[in-house]
Tab-separated table of C-alpha atoms in Angstrom:
chain	number	residue	atom	x	y	z
K	263	UNK	CA	0.007	0.010	-0.004
K	264	UNK	CA	2.859	2.407	0.765
K	265	UNK	CA	4.234	2.020	-2.746
K	266	UNK	CA	0.809	2.787	-4.211
K	267	UNK	CA	0.611	5.993	-2.191
K	268	UNK	CA	4.114	7.082	-3.266
K	269	UNK	CA	3.201	6.491	-6.915
K	270	UNK	CA	-0.040	8.411	-6.531
K	271	UNK	CA	1.691	11.546	-5.119
K	272	UNK	CA	4.475	11.357	-7.699
K	273	UNK	CA	2.072	11.813	-10.585
K	274	UNK	CA	-0.936	13.999	-11.386
K	275	UNK	CA	-4.110	11.951	-11.781
K	276	UNK	CA	-6.084	11.529	-14.999
K	277	UNK	CA	-8.955	14.090	-14.843
K	278	UNK	CA	-12.518	12.964	-15.333
K	279	UNK	CA	-15.692	14.873	-16.215
K	280	UNK	CA	-18.726	13.485	-14.387
K	281	UNK	CA	-22.210	14.798	-14.960
K	282	UNK	CA	-23.328	17.835	-17.009
K	283	UNK	CA	-21.460	21.083	-17.236
K	284	UNK	CA	-23.048	24.450	-16.437
K	285	UNK	CA	-24.600	25.910	-18.515
K	286	UNK	CA	-25.667	22.873	-20.523
K	287	UNK	CA	-26.968	25.076	-23.323
K	288	UNK	CA	-26.606	28.633	-24.585
K	289	UNK	CA	-28.190	30.568	-27.475
K	290	UNK	CA	-26.038	31.247	-30.536
K	291	UNK	CA	-24.704	34.778	-30.694
K	292	UNK	CA	-25.137	35.269	-26.934
K	293	UNK	CA	-21.442	36.096	-26.429
K	294	UNK	CA	-18.655	34.631	-24.258
K	295	UNK	CA	-19.523	33.034	-20.936
K	296	UNK	CA	-18.029	31.212	-17.941
K	297	UNK	CA	-18.398	27.441	-18.172
K	298	UNK	CA	-18.291	25.418	-14.960
K	299	UNK	CA	-17.064	21.844	-15.287
K	300	UNK	CA	-17.602	19.305	-12.519
K	301	UNK	CA	-15.726	16.051	-12.109
K	302	UNK	CA	-12.826	14.486	-10.164
K	303	UNK	CA	-9.028	14.468	-10.135
K	304	UNK	CA	-8.670	18.114	-11.229
K	305	UNK	CA	-5.324	19.738	-10.237
K	306	UNK	CA	-3.940	23.295	-10.370
K	307	UNK	CA	-2.974	24.035	-13.955
K	308	UNK	CA	-5.797	21.926	-15.390
K	309	UNK	CA	-7.186	23.286	-18.665
K	310	UNK	CA	-10.740	23.026	-20.041
K	311	UNK	CA	-10.901	22.411	-23.805
K	312	UNK	CA	-13.729	23.389	-26.156
K	313	UNK	CA	-13.636	21.050	-29.194
K	314	UNK	CA	-9.999	20.244	-28.317
K	315	UNK	CA	-9.031	23.908	-28.136
K	316	UNK	CA	-7.789	25.140	-24.705
K	317	UNK	CA	-9.622	27.904	-22.964
K	318	UNK	CA	-8.517	30.129	-20.091
K	319	UNK	CA	-9.255	28.064	-16.989
K	320	UNK	CA	-9.479	28.779	-13.250
K	321	UNK	CA	-8.883	25.927	-10.791
K	322	UNK	CA	-11.600	26.047	-8.116
K	323	UNK	CA	-11.088	22.627	-6.530
K	324	UNK	CA	-10.311	19.057	-7.433
K	325	UNK	CA	-14.057	18.827	-8.088
K	326	UNK	CA	-14.635	22.035	-10.108
K	327	UNK	CA	-13.059	24.131	-12.892
K	328	UNK	CA	-14.216	27.355	-14.530
K	329	UNK	CA	-13.352	28.207	-18.120
K	330	UNK	CA	-13.858	31.270	-20.278
K	331	UNK	CA	-15.638	30.272	-23.469
K	332	UNK	CA	-15.207	32.694	-26.360
K	333	UNK	CA	-17.924	34.575	-28.194
K	334	UNK	CA	-16.552	33.072	-31.416
K	335	UNK	CA	-17.192	29.580	-30.030
K	336	UNK	CA	-20.954	30.138	-29.963
K	337	UNK	CA	-21.696	32.220	-33.077
K	338	UNK	CA	-23.915	29.562	-34.670
K	339	UNK	CA	-25.782	26.397	-33.800
K	340	UNK	CA	-23.278	23.782	-32.772
K	341	UNK	CA	-22.213	21.499	-29.942
K	342	UNK	CA	-19.105	22.191	-27.872
K	343	UNK	CA	-17.342	18.943	-26.934
K	344	UNK	CA	-15.810	19.508	-23.518
K	345	UNK	CA	-12.636	17.841	-22.173
K	346	UNK	CA	-10.076	18.569	-19.449
K	347	UNK	CA	-6.285	18.248	-19.503
K	348	UNK	CA	-4.158	17.867	-16.365
K	349	UNK	CA	-0.494	18.922	-16.608
K	350	UNK	CA	2.443	16.531	-16.455
K	351	UNK	CA	3.878	14.570	-14.717
K	352	UNK	CA	1.127	12.040	-15.228
K	353	UNK	CA	-2.097	13.896	-15.883
K	354	UNK	CA	-3.227	13.900	-19.476
K	355	UNK	CA	-6.632	14.255	-21.112
K	356	UNK	CA	-9.959	13.255	-19.655
K	357	UNK	CA	-11.110	10.259	-21.624
K	358	UNK	CA	-13.477	8.120	-19.508
K	359	UNK	CA	-16.385	10.538	-19.979
K	360	UNK	CA	-17.450	13.519	-22.018
K	361	UNK	CA	-19.760	16.507	-21.939
K	362	UNK	CA	-21.374	18.727	-24.545
K	363	UNK	CA	-22.674	22.304	-24.477
K	364	UNK	CA	-25.640	22.680	-26.792
K	365	UNK	CA	-25.499	25.989	-28.729
K	366	UNK	CA	-29.103	26.486	-29.825
K	367	UNK	CA	-31.980	28.670	-28.755
K	368	UNK	CA	-34.580	26.763	-26.729
K	369	UNK	CA	-37.221	24.958	-28.793
K	370	UNK	CA	-40.887	24.800	-27.925
K	371	UNK	CA	-41.562	21.729	-30.069
K	372	UNK	CA	-39.332	18.674	-30.406
K	373	UNK	CA	-39.466	17.445	-33.998
K	374	UNK	CA	-37.784	14.168	-34.922
K	375	UNK	CA	-36.768	12.944	-38.333
K	376	UNK	CA	-37.954	9.449	-39.441
K	377	UNK	CA	-35.928	6.739	-37.687
K	378	UNK	CA	-32.849	5.300	-39.322
K	379	UNK	CA	-32.345	1.619	-38.429
K	380	UNK	CA	-29.022	-0.095	-37.890
K	381	UNK	CA	-28.164	-3.759	-37.237
K	382	UNK	CA	-25.629	-2.945	-34.516
K	383	UNK	CA	-25.938	-1.558	-30.998
K	384	UNK	CA	-28.507	-3.970	-29.517
K	385	UNK	CA	-26.881	-4.838	-26.225
K	386	UNK	CA	-24.006	-2.349	-26.271
K	387	UNK	CA	-23.917	1.273	-27.348
K	388	UNK	CA	-21.109	3.683	-26.297
K	389	UNK	CA	-20.899	7.204	-27.787
K	390	UNK	CA	-17.562	9.083	-27.795
K	391	UNK	CA	-15.236	10.762	-30.269
K	392	UNK	CA	-12.907	7.897	-31.089
K	393	UNK	CA	-11.298	9.477	-34.199
K	394	UNK	CA	-10.592	13.017	-32.988
K	395	UNK	CA	-12.845	14.829	-35.470
K	396	UNK	CA	-15.121	16.502	-32.880
K	397	UNK	CA	-18.092	14.397	-33.872
K	398	UNK	CA	-19.550	11.651	-31.667
K	399	UNK	CA	-18.950	8.115	-32.929
K	400	UNK	CA	-20.420	4.844	-31.711
K	401	UNK	CA	-19.138	1.497	-30.498
K	402	UNK	CA	-21.826	-1.160	-30.407
K	403	UNK	CA	-22.645	-4.832	-30.572
K	404	UNK	CA	-23.147	-6.727	-33.834
K	405	UNK	CA	-23.777	-10.433	-33.184
K	406	UNK	CA	-20.895	-11.568	-31.027
K	407	UNK	CA	-18.710	-8.734	-32.334
K	408	UNK	CA	-17.969	-5.281	-31.014
K	409	UNK	CA	-17.875	-2.822	-33.950
K	410	UNK	CA	-16.911	0.829	-34.431
K	411	UNK	CA	-19.155	3.144	-36.455
K	412	UNK	CA	-17.879	6.690	-37.159
K	413	UNK	CA	-20.277	9.599	-36.973
K	414	UNK	CA	-20.472	11.484	-40.273
K	415	UNK	CA	-21.625	14.779	-38.745
K	416	UNK	CA	-25.126	14.404	-40.175
K	417	UNK	CA	-26.499	11.920	-37.681
K	418	UNK	CA	-25.538	8.851	-39.716
K	419	UNK	CA	-23.088	6.081	-38.824
K	420	UNK	CA	-21.473	4.373	-41.848
K	421	UNK	CA	-19.601	1.060	-41.709
K	422	UNK	CA	-16.365	1.293	-39.746
K	423	UNK	CA	-14.270	-1.492	-38.252
K	424	UNK	CA	-14.405	-4.531	-35.971
K	425	UNK	CA	-13.113	-3.907	-32.440
K	426	UNK	CA	-13.212	-7.518	-31.205
K	427	UNK	CA	-15.169	-10.757	-30.847
K	428	UNK	CA	-17.013	-12.890	-28.271
K	429	UNK	CA	-18.916	-10.033	-26.619
K	430	UNK	CA	-21.201	-11.514	-23.987
K	431	UNK	CA	-23.533	-8.521	-23.343
K	432	UNK	CA	-22.110	-7.812	-19.864
K	433	UNK	CA	-20.672	-4.381	-20.215
K	434	UNK	CA	-17.917	-2.280	-21.739
K	435	UNK	CA	-16.032	0.938	-21.091
K	436	UNK	CA	-13.726	3.290	-22.985
K	437	UNK	CA	-10.667	5.342	-22.005
K	438	UNK	CA	-7.060	5.940	-22.961
K	439	UNK	CA	-5.591	2.916	-21.229
K	440	UNK	CA	-2.046	3.120	-22.695
K	441	UNK	CA	-1.487	6.898	-22.603
K	442	UNK	CA	-1.126	7.462	-26.346
K	443	UNK	CA	-3.933	10.004	-26.541
K	444	UNK	CA	-6.369	7.682	-28.299
K	445	UNK	CA	-9.471	6.034	-26.868
K	446	UNK	CA	-9.323	2.317	-26.166
K	447	UNK	CA	-12.054	-0.204	-25.294
K	448	UNK	CA	-12.496	-2.923	-22.693
K	449	UNK	CA	-15.488	-5.230	-23.126
K	450	UNK	CA	-16.829	-8.352	-21.422
K	451	UNK	CA	-16.197	-11.639	-23.195
K	452	UNK	CA	-17.082	-15.293	-23.135
K	453	UNK	CA	-14.192	-16.867	-25.031
K	454	UNK	CA	-14.664	-20.491	-26.090
K	455	UNK	CA	-12.428	-22.894	-24.175
K	456	UNK	CA	-11.155	-20.081	-21.912
K	457	UNK	CA	-13.587	-19.905	-18.954
K	458	UNK	CA	-11.133	-17.786	-16.921
K	459	UNK	CA	-11.408	-14.816	-19.366
K	460	UNK	CA	-13.970	-12.130	-18.413
K	461	UNK	CA	-12.906	-9.169	-20.630
K	462	UNK	CA	-10.702	-8.098	-23.498
K	463	UNK	CA	-8.851	-4.836	-24.164
K	464	UNK	CA	-8.768	-3.265	-27.658
K	465	UNK	CA	-6.264	-0.471	-28.273
K	466	UNK	CA	-7.385	2.332	-30.581
K	467	UNK	CA	-5.193	4.173	-33.103
K	468	UNK	CA	-7.243	7.372	-33.039
K	469	UNK	CA	-8.542	6.779	-36.613
K	470	UNK	CA	-11.210	4.216	-35.886
K	471	UNK	CA	-9.115	1.051	-35.959
K	472	UNK	CA	-8.374	-1.192	-32.990
K	473	UNK	CA	-5.905	-3.945	-32.245
K	474	UNK	CA	-5.965	-6.684	-29.601
K	475	UNK	CA	-4.476	-5.445	-26.321
K	476	UNK	CA	-4.787	-8.490	-24.114
K	477	UNK	CA	-7.362	-10.238	-21.969
K	478	UNK	CA	-8.308	-9.862	-18.313
K	479	UNK	CA	-8.665	-13.088	-16.387
K	480	UNK	CA	-10.328	-14.001	-13.116
K	481	UNK	CA	-8.139	-17.038	-12.685
K	482	UNK	CA	-6.728	-15.798	-9.386
K	483	UNK	CA	-10.205	-15.103	-7.966
K	484	UNK	CA	-13.086	-17.010	-9.528
K	485	UNK	CA	-15.631	-14.656	-7.844
K	486	UNK	CA	-14.671	-11.819	-10.229
K	487	UNK	CA	-16.948	-11.648	-13.206
K	488	UNK	CA	-18.177	-9.054	-15.672
K	489	UNK	CA	-21.234	-6.916	-15.043
K	490	UNK	CA	-21.100	-3.143	-15.169
K	491	UNK	CA	-17.682	-1.824	-16.197
K	492	UNK	CA	-16.401	1.753	-15.738
K	493	UNK	CA	-12.950	3.346	-16.058
K	494	UNK	CA	-11.322	6.077	-13.998
K	495	UNK	CA	-8.110	6.913	-12.162
K	496	UNK	CA	-9.088	5.556	-8.737
K	497	UNK	CA	-5.592	5.714	-7.195
K	498	UNK	CA	-4.466	9.036	-8.697
K	499	UNK	CA	-1.296	7.738	-10.381
K	500	UNK	CA	-2.000	9.102	-13.844
K	501	UNK	CA	-3.149	5.750	-15.276
K	502	UNK	CA	-6.758	4.735	-15.870
K	503	UNK	CA	-8.109	1.845	-13.810
K	504	UNK	CA	-11.247	-0.299	-14.086
K	505	UNK	CA	-14.080	-1.107	-11.703
K	506	UNK	CA	-16.281	-4.083	-12.587
K	507	UNK	CA	-19.334	-5.347	-10.722
K	508	UNK	CA	-20.442	-8.913	-10.288
K	509	UNK	CA	-23.667	-10.083	-8.692
K	510	UNK	CA	-22.741	-9.044	-5.126
K	511	UNK	CA	-20.031	-6.421	-5.245
K	512	UNK	CA	-17.255	-4.928	-7.356
K	513	UNK	CA	-13.551	-5.306	-8.042
K	514	UNK	CA	-10.837	-2.766	-8.816
K	515	UNK	CA	-8.278	-3.467	-11.499
K	516	UNK	CA	-5.375	-0.940	-11.430
K	517	UNK	CA	-3.995	0.169	-14.760
K	518	UNK	CA	-0.267	-0.199	-15.542
K	519	UNK	CA	-0.402	2.549	-18.178
K	520	UNK	CA	0.296	0.235	-21.108
K	521	UNK	CA	-3.197	-1.103	-21.635
K	522	UNK	CA	-2.865	-3.920	-19.089
K	523	UNK	CA	-4.345	-4.132	-15.569
K	524	UNK	CA	-3.819	-6.029	-12.328
K	525	UNK	CA	-6.434	-7.251	-9.928
K	526	UNK	CA	-6.175	-5.036	-6.800
K	527	UNK	CA	-9.123	-5.583	-4.514
K	528	UNK	CA	-12.607	-7.073	-4.270
K	529	UNK	CA	-15.360	-5.371	-2.270
K	530	UNK	CA	-18.377	-7.549	-1.458
K	531	UNK	CA	-21.758	-5.962	-0.955
K	532	UNK	CA	-24.308	-7.407	1.470
K	533	UNK	CA	-27.243	-7.334	-0.984
K	534	UNK	CA	-28.477	-10.109	-3.236
K	535	UNK	CA	-28.262	-8.663	-6.757
K	536	UNK	CA	-26.393	-5.641	-8.194
K	537	UNK	CA	-28.743	-3.829	-10.629
K	538	UNK	CA	-26.620	-0.736	-11.379
K	539	UNK	CA	-23.223	0.822	-10.792
K	540	UNK	CA	-21.924	4.380	-11.401
K	541	UNK	CA	-18.753	6.281	-10.678
K	542	UNK	CA	-18.636	9.955	-9.751
K	543	UNK	CA	-17.505	12.414	-7.109
K	544	UNK	CA	-20.564	12.391	-4.869
K	545	UNK	CA	-18.989	14.146	-1.852
K	546	UNK	CA	-17.170	16.904	-3.748
K	547	UNK	CA	-13.684	15.979	-2.560
K	548	UNK	CA	-12.274	15.475	-6.107
K	549	UNK	CA	-11.975	11.667	-5.654
K	550	UNK	CA	-13.965	9.075	-7.527
K	551	UNK	CA	-16.666	7.238	-5.593
K	552	UNK	CA	-18.884	4.322	-6.512
K	553	UNK	CA	-22.693	4.120	-6.194
K	554	UNK	CA	-24.408	0.718	-6.308
K	555	UNK	CA	-28.059	-0.035	-6.904
K	556	UNK	CA	-29.191	-3.444	-5.636
K	557	UNK	CA	-32.457	-5.316	-5.282
K	558	UNK	CA	-33.910	-8.578	-4.081
K	559	UNK	CA	-37.207	-10.119	-5.201
K	560	UNK	CA	-38.438	-10.202	-1.622
K	561	UNK	CA	-36.244	-7.689	0.229
K	562	UNK	CA	-36.578	-4.415	-1.716
K	563	UNK	CA	-34.350	-1.887	-3.457
K	564	UNK	CA	-31.219	-0.310	-2.004
K	565	UNK	CA	-28.688	2.364	-2.987
K	566	UNK	CA	-25.212	2.123	-1.477
K	567	UNK	CA	-22.312	4.559	-1.587
K	568	UNK	CA	-18.611	3.681	-1.415
K	569	UNK	CA	-16.637	6.902	-0.989
K	570	UNK	CA	-13.175	6.759	-2.578
K	571	UNK	CA	-9.969	7.443	-0.633
K	572	UNK	CA	-8.061	8.358	-3.799
K	573	UNK	CA	-5.613	5.509	-3.440
K	574	UNK	CA	-7.738	2.749	-4.971
K	575	UNK	CA	-9.426	1.863	-1.705
K	576	UNK	CA	-12.881	2.870	-0.456
K	577	UNK	CA	-14.572	3.732	2.830
K	578	UNK	CA	-17.101	1.332	4.340
K	579	UNK	CA	-20.435	0.916	2.610
K	580	UNK	CA	-23.049	3.578	3.385
K	581	UNK	CA	-26.778	3.034	2.768
K	582	UNK	CA	-28.201	6.085	1.084
K	583	UNK	CA	-31.627	4.665	0.267
K	584	UNK	CA	-33.583	1.537	1.256
K	585	UNK	CA	-37.157	0.559	0.393
K	586	UNK	CA	-38.976	-2.672	1.142
K	587	UNK	CA	-41.822	-1.689	-1.156
K	588	UNK	CA	-39.790	-1.087	-4.287
K	589	UNK	CA	-38.851	-4.599	-5.182
K	590	UNK	CA	-36.897	-4.259	-8.463
K	591	UNK	CA	-35.172	-0.954	-9.137
K	592	UNK	CA	-32.889	-0.605	-12.150
K	593	UNK	CA	-31.327	1.713	-14.770
K	594	UNK	CA	-29.234	3.737	-12.360
K	595	UNK	CA	-28.243	7.107	-13.891
K	596	UNK	CA	-26.841	10.397	-12.712
K	597	UNK	CA	-27.211	14.082	-13.560
K	598	UNK	CA	-27.443	17.472	-11.813
K	599	UNK	CA	-31.170	18.186	-11.919
K	600	UNK	CA	-31.087	21.343	-9.750
K	601	UNK	CA	-27.853	22.918	-11.070
K	602	UNK	CA	-26.177	23.104	-7.658
K	603	UNK	CA	-22.969	21.299	-8.739
K	604	UNK	CA	-23.832	18.173	-6.757
K	605	UNK	CA	-24.466	14.889	-8.534
K	606	UNK	CA	-28.029	13.517	-8.315
K	607	UNK	CA	-29.154	9.924	-8.935
K	608	UNK	CA	-32.144	8.397	-10.702
K	609	UNK	CA	-33.451	4.841	-11.135
K	610	UNK	CA	-36.638	3.247	-12.382
K	611	UNK	CA	-39.181	0.939	-10.738
K	612	UNK	CA	-41.867	-1.051	-12.456
K	613	UNK	CA	-43.788	2.145	-13.210
K	614	UNK	CA	-41.811	5.153	-11.967
K	615	UNK	CA	-38.595	7.117	-12.309
K	616	UNK	CA	-37.254	8.043	-8.901
K	617	UNK	CA	-34.905	11.016	-8.495
K	618	UNK	CA	-32.640	11.550	-5.474
K	619	UNK	CA	-31.042	15.015	-5.160
K	620	UNK	CA	-27.479	14.939	-3.873
K	621	UNK	CA	-26.327	17.047	-0.902
K	622	UNK	CA	-22.726	17.153	-2.108
K	623	UNK	CA	-21.414	15.218	0.891
K	624	UNK	CA	-22.227	11.689	-0.260
K	625	UNK	CA	-25.765	11.802	1.130
K	626	UNK	CA	-29.045	12.298	-0.718
K	627	UNK	CA	-32.531	13.625	-0.132
K	628	UNK	CA	-35.461	11.221	-0.155
K	629	UNK	CA	-36.507	10.241	-3.700
K	630	UNK	CA	-39.230	11.990	-5.651
K	631	UNK	CA	-40.899	9.411	-7.938
K	632	UNK	CA	-42.705	10.131	-11.187
K	633	UNK	CA	-45.093	7.617	-12.728
K	634	UNK	CA	-44.274	7.093	-16.420
K	635	UNK	CA	-45.326	3.529	-17.308
K	636	UNK	CA	-46.411	0.068	-16.125
K	637	UNK	CA	-44.889	-3.367	-15.628
K	638	UNK	CA	-41.339	-2.307	-16.547
K	639	UNK	CA	-42.479	-1.590	-20.074
K	640	UNK	CA	-40.410	1.560	-20.490
K	641	UNK	CA	-36.807	2.757	-20.512
K	642	UNK	CA	-35.530	6.258	-19.974
K	643	UNK	CA	-32.609	8.628	-20.511
K	644	UNK	CA	-31.567	11.984	-19.085
K	645	UNK	CA	-30.738	14.955	-21.287
K	646	UNK	CA	-31.656	18.519	-22.232
K	647	UNK	CA	-33.969	17.635	-25.106
K	648	UNK	CA	-35.232	21.231	-25.706
K	649	UNK	CA	-31.859	23.030	-25.224
K	650	UNK	CA	-33.114	25.256	-22.400
K	651	UNK	CA	-30.188	24.305	-20.093
K	652	UNK	CA	-32.221	22.012	-17.794
K	653	UNK	CA	-32.018	18.213	-17.690
K	654	UNK	CA	-35.189	16.410	-18.758
K	655	UNK	CA	-36.455	12.832	-18.368
K	656	UNK	CA	-36.880	11.188	-21.770
K	657	UNK	CA	-39.067	8.076	-21.687
K	658	UNK	CA	-39.665	5.336	-24.219
K	659	UNK	CA	-42.972	3.661	-23.361
K	660	UNK	CA	-44.646	0.462	-24.443
K	661	UNK	CA	-48.352	1.003	-23.703
K	662	UNK	CA	-49.631	-1.639	-26.136
K	663	UNK	CA	-48.616	-4.671	-28.171
K	664	UNK	CA	-47.101	-2.682	-31.028
K	665	UNK	CA	-47.643	0.959	-30.112
K	666	UNK	CA	-44.457	2.432	-28.725
K	667	UNK	CA	-44.368	6.091	-27.782
K	668	UNK	CA	-41.868	8.716	-26.741
K	669	UNK	CA	-42.595	11.040	-23.855
K	670	UNK	CA	-40.666	13.716	-21.949
K	671	UNK	CA	-40.837	15.249	-18.509
K	672	UNK	CA	-39.281	18.682	-18.977
K	673	UNK	CA	-37.080	19.697	-16.080
K	674	UNK	CA	-37.721	22.929	-14.203
K	675	UNK	CA	-34.076	23.255	-13.205
K	676	UNK	CA	-34.765	22.859	-9.496
K	677	UNK	CA	-35.112	19.069	-9.362
K	678	UNK	CA	-38.824	19.053	-10.236
K	679	UNK	CA	-40.439	18.258	-13.585
K	680	UNK	CA	-43.388	19.366	-15.651
K	681	UNK	CA	-46.255	16.959	-16.476
K	682	UNK	CA	-45.436	14.267	-19.024
K	683	UNK	CA	-45.769	15.252	-22.696
K	684	UNK	CA	-45.999	12.744	-25.558
K	685	UNK	CA	-43.498	13.637	-28.243
K	686	UNK	CA	-44.190	10.906	-30.751
K	687	UNK	CA	-46.130	7.664	-31.203
K	688	UNK	CA	-45.485	4.627	-33.358
K	689	UNK	CA	-41.739	4.962	-32.822
K	690	UNK	CA	-39.426	1.956	-32.933
K	691	UNK	CA	-39.097	-0.126	-29.794
K	692	UNK	CA	-36.470	0.702	-27.165
K	693	UNK	CA	-36.402	-2.464	-25.086
K	694	UNK	CA	-32.898	-2.027	-23.753
K	695	UNK	CA	-32.327	1.655	-23.407
K	696	UNK	CA	-32.204	5.171	-24.883
K	697	UNK	CA	-28.836	6.878	-25.545
K	698	UNK	CA	-28.645	10.640	-25.965
K	699	UNK	CA	-26.077	12.911	-27.634
K	700	UNK	CA	-25.799	15.607	-30.258
K	701	UNK	CA	-24.714	13.344	-33.115
K	702	UNK	CA	-24.851	15.979	-35.857
K	703	UNK	CA	-23.510	18.906	-33.788
K	704	UNK	CA	-26.464	21.193	-34.483
K	705	UNK	CA	-27.155	22.156	-30.829
K	706	UNK	CA	-30.045	19.736	-30.285
K	707	UNK	CA	-29.912	16.350	-28.592
K	708	UNK	CA	-30.642	13.225	-30.658
K	709	UNK	CA	-31.894	9.851	-29.493
K	710	UNK	CA	-30.654	6.295	-30.129
K	711	UNK	CA	-33.072	3.448	-29.312
K	712	UNK	CA	-31.555	0.053	-28.478
K	713	UNK	CA	-33.810	-2.836	-29.560
K	714	UNK	CA	-31.802	-5.979	-28.814
K	715	UNK	CA	-31.532	-6.627	-32.602
K	716	UNK	CA	-29.888	-3.285	-33.353
K	717	UNK	CA	-30.684	0.371	-32.867
K	718	UNK	CA	-32.817	3.139	-34.350
K	719	UNK	CA	-31.473	6.681	-34.611
K	720	UNK	CA	-33.979	9.591	-34.260
K	721	UNK	CA	-32.273	12.897	-35.101
K	722	UNK	CA	-33.931	16.172	-34.090
K	723	UNK	CA	-35.017	18.402	-36.909
K	724	UNK	CA	-34.792	22.196	-36.637
């Protein structure tokens, strides 16, 4: 442990953006403004980038940066892709998450183009800029393959390349694992004749091609398996690490900085089934924490917090929510619904989306639940669908046998929401999830619907 601490203090950590920036949206031609970026592992000298171009930055804390965005950045409708760079030694570019500022005046009506169907993305869909062109690309599942599809800037995703094989639908994450400035992938696998393998690493070249970077094995601890996977610099040594959940806890794999990892620690949770896992700085100390959602068919739904110590270890489990009446919560997500700089959490029940506002110290207020469906026949996403700078709840519903619909609960910016509005009916199914992002950089969020067999892209019209 002493050697880990020495290494951590000898290097600057890899910065990470977690949650939305503030403001989330601005009107074109409105002039320069101060952008607040929230995350973890920020250090003095950190720089906020707008579409890869550095902007004058003030270090507030390891959790917060403020940058001066230029009037020339927001002349016309566009999307500003936000990243953070920590200085050497160590440091580097944020790569395990991303944020966008939507440059568009607020819209009163959300209009969607006809859906474009794709045969990839069914059980895996990760948006990020993998080829450095400032446009969001996609990595998704195609059969047992993981494939890369570049964004063309018009909301389309032409054929790209194969990332790897034997994907087993149990999670994936991206990040610069070997420090070359390009995004890499790690994805869960079931490799024939190799039962000890749980994941594979694919190293990106920054142009949309990937090469095999090695496999991760659970041979030393058969309890480690793939579930939810996230990347982040948990021990602050300037190298990205991995956290992976199994049915009853999570494990930390520390990165060596060359695309390989070593199994560091297992943390067992006391609940029966893990239904969601997220990383973020929930107590505003600039260190990455882990939130777990768990449920049991007869015991209820629980949210647990593991506050990070910044050296790869975590404080004892804290219960932040427990309900014996909610018997199957899922789809754990985060945002900042009331714009106070503290991360909030959301999850779904059989018929509701429950929102817990964060206090900024690792604790949360009691949930406010909003009825949006029945019998688990809906999925949801969080995003500013109307570009007014406030996070909304976007819901894909399945009210009938074939009649899918899209609804939204517009956020008021204080953690509350307006009554549900139906945006469209007869849309493609979204059995597995809705992914949001501005995929044509026009200042309006677009929607990707995962169907199990592929995905359907619905691009906003303006």
